[in-house]
JSON list of C-alpha atoms in Angstrom, two decimals:
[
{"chain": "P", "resi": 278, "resn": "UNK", "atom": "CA", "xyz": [-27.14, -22.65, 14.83]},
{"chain": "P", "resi": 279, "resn": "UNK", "atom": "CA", "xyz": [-28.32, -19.05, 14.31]},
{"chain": "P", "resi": 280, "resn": "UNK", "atom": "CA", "xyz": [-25.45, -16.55, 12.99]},
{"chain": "P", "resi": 281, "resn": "UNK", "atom": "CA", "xyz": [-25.03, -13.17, 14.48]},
{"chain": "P", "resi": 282, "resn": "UNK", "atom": "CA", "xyz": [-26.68, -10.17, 13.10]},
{"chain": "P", "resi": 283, "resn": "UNK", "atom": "CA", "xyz": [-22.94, -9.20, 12.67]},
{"chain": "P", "resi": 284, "resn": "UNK", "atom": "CA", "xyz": [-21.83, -11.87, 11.03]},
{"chain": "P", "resi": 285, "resn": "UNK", "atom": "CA", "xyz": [-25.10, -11.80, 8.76]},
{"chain": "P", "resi": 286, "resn": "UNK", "atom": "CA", "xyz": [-23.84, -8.48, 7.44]},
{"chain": "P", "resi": 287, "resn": "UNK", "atom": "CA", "xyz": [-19.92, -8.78, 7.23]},
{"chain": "P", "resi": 288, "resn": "UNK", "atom": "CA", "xyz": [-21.36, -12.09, 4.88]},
{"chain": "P", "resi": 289, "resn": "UNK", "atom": "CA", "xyz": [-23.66, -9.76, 2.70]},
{"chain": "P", "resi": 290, "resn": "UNK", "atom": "CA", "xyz": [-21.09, -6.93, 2.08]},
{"chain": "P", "resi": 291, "resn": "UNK", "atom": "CA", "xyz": [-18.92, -9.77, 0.95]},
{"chain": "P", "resi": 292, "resn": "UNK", "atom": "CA", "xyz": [-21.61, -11.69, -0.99]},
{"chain": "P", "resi": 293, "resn": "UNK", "atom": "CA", "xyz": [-22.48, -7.88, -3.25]},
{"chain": "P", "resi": 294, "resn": "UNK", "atom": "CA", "xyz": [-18.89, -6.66, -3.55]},
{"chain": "P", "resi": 295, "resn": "UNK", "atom": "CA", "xyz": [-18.14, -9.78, -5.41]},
{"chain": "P", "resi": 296, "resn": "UNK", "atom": "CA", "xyz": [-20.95, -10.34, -6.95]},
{"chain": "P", "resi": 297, "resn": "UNK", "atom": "CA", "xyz": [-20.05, -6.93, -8.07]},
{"chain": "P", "resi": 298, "resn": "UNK", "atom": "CA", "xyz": [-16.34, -7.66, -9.06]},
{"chain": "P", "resi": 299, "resn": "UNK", "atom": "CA", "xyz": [-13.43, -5.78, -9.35]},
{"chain": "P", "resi": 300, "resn": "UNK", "atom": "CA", "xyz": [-14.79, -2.76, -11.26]},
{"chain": "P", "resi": 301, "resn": "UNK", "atom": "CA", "xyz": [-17.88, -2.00, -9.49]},
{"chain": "P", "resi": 302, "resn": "UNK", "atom": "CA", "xyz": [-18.46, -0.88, -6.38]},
{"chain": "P", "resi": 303, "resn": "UNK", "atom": "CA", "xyz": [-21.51, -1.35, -3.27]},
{"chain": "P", "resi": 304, "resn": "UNK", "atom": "CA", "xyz": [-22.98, 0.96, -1.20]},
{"chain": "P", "resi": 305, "resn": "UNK", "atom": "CA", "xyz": [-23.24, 0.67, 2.49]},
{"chain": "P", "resi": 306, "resn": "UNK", "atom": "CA", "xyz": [-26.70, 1.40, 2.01]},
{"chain": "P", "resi": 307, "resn": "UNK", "atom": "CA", "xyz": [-27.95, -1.26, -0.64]},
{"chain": "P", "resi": 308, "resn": "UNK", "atom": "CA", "xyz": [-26.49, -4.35, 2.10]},
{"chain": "P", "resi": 309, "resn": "UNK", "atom": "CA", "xyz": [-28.45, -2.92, 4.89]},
{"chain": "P", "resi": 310, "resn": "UNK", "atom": "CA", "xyz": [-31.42, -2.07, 2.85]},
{"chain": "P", "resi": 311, "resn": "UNK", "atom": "CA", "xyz": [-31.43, -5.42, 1.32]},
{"chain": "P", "resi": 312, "resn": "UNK", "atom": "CA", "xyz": [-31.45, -7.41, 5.17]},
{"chain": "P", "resi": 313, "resn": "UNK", "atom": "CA", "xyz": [-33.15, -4.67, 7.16]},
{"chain": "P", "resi": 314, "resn": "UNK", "atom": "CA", "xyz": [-35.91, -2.80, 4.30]},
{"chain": "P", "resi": 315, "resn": "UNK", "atom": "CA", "xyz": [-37.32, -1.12, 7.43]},
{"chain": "P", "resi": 316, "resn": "UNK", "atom": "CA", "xyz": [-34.68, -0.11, 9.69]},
{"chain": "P", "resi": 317, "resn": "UNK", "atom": "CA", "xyz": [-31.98, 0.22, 7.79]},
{"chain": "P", "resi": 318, "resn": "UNK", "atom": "CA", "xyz": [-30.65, 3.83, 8.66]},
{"chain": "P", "resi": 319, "resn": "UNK", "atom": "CA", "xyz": [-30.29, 2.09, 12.15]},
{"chain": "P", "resi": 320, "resn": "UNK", "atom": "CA", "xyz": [-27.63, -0.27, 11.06]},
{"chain": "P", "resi": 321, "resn": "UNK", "atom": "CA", "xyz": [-25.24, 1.88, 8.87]},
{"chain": "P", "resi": 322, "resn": "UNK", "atom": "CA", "xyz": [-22.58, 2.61, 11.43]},
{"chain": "P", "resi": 323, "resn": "UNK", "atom": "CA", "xyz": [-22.43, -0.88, 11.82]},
{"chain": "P", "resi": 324, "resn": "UNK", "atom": "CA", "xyz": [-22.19, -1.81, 8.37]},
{"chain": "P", "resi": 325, "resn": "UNK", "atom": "CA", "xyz": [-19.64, 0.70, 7.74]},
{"chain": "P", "resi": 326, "resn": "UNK", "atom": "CA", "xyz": [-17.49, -0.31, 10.91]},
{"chain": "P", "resi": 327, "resn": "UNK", "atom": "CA", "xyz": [-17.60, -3.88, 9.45]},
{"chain": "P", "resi": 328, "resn": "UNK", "atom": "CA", "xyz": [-16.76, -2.80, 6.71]},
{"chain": "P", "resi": 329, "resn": "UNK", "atom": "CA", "xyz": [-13.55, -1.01, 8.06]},
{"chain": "P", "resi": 330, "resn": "UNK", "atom": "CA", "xyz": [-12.88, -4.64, 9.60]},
{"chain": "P", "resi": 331, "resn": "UNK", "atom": "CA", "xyz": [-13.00, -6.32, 6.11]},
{"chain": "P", "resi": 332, "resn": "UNK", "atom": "CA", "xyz": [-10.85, -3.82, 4.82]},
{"chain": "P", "resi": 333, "resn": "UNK", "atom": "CA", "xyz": [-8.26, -4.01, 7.41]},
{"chain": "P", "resi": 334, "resn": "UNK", "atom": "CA", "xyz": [-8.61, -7.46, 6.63]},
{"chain": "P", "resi": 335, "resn": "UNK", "atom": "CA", "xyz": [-7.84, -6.91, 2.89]},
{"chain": "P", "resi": 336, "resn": "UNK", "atom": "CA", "xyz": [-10.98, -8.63, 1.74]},
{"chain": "P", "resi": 337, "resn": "UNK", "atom": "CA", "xyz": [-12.20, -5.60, 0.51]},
{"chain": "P", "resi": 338, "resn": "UNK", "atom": "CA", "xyz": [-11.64, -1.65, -0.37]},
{"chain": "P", "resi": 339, "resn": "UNK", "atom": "CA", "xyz": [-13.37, 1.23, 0.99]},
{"chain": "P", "resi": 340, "resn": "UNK", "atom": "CA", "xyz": [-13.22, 4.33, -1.94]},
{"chain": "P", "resi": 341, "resn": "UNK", "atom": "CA", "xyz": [-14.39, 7.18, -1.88]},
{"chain": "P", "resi": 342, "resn": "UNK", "atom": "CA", "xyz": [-14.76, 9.66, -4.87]},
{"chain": "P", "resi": 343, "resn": "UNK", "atom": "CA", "xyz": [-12.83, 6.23, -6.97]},
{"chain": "P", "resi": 344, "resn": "UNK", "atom": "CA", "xyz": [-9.62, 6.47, -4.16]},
{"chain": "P", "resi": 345, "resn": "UNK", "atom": "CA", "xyz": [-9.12, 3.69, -1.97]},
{"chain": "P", "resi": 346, "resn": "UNK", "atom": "CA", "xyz": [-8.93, 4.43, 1.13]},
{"chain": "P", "resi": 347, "resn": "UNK", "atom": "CA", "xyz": [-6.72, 3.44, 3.72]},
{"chain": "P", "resi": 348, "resn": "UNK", "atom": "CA", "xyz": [-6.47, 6.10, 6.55]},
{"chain": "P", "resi": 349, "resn": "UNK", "atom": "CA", "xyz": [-10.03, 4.80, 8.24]},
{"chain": "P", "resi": 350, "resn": "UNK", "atom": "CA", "xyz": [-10.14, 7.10, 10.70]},
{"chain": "P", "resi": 351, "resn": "UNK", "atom": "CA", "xyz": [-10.29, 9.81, 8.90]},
{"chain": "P", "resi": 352, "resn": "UNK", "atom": "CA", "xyz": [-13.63, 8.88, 6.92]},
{"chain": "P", "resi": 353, "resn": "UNK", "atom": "CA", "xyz": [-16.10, 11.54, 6.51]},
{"chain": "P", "resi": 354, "resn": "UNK", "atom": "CA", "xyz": [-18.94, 10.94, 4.00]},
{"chain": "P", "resi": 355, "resn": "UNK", "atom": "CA", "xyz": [-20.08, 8.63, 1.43]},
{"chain": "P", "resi": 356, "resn": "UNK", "atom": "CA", "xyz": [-17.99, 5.39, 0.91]},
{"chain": "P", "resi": 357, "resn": "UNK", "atom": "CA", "xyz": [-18.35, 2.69, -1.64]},
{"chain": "P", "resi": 358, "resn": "UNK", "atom": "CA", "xyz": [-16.85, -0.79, -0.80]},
{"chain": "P", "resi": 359, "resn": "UNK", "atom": "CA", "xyz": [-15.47, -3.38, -3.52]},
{"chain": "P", "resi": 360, "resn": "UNK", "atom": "CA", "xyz": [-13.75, -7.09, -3.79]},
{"chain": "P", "resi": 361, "resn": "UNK", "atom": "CA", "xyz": [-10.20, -6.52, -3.02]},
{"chain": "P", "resi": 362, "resn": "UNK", "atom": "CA", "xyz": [-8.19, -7.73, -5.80]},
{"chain": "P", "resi": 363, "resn": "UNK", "atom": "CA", "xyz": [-6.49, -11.15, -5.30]},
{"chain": "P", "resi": 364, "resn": "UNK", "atom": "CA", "xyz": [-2.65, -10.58, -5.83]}
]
């Protein structure tokens, strides 16, 4: 069975941000560039509104300028994304 373009990239933003850990952080950009090389500006509202699902999720943290965020709507601008921090 074939897994959903969707699912193919909430897995990758997973698979980085931990391969990352807990004091590093992944651009939106490097997942999409890393599954789509040539399309990839195509797919970063998608990647960052699955990200916002992980997040609300608590698998992972949205930052931006090293704050996590946690008002989503009010996102303007870069984002990083790490591994939430298991409690």
């Amino acid at each position: 069975m074939e897994i959903s373009q969707e699912e193919r990239l909430r897995c990758e933003i997973l698979k980085m941000c931990k391969a990352r850990g807990i004091a590093k952080t992944v651009c939106p950009s490097e997942v999409v560039r890393k599954l789509y090389p040539d399309c990839w500006r195509d797919k970063m509202n998608e990647v960052r509104s699955l990200a916002i699902e992980l997040a609300k999720l608590g698998k992972i943290y949205i930052t931006q300028k090293g704050n996590i965020i946690t008002d989503y709507k009010s996102i303007k601008g870069p984002i990083r994304l790490k591994i939430a921090q298991k409690n």
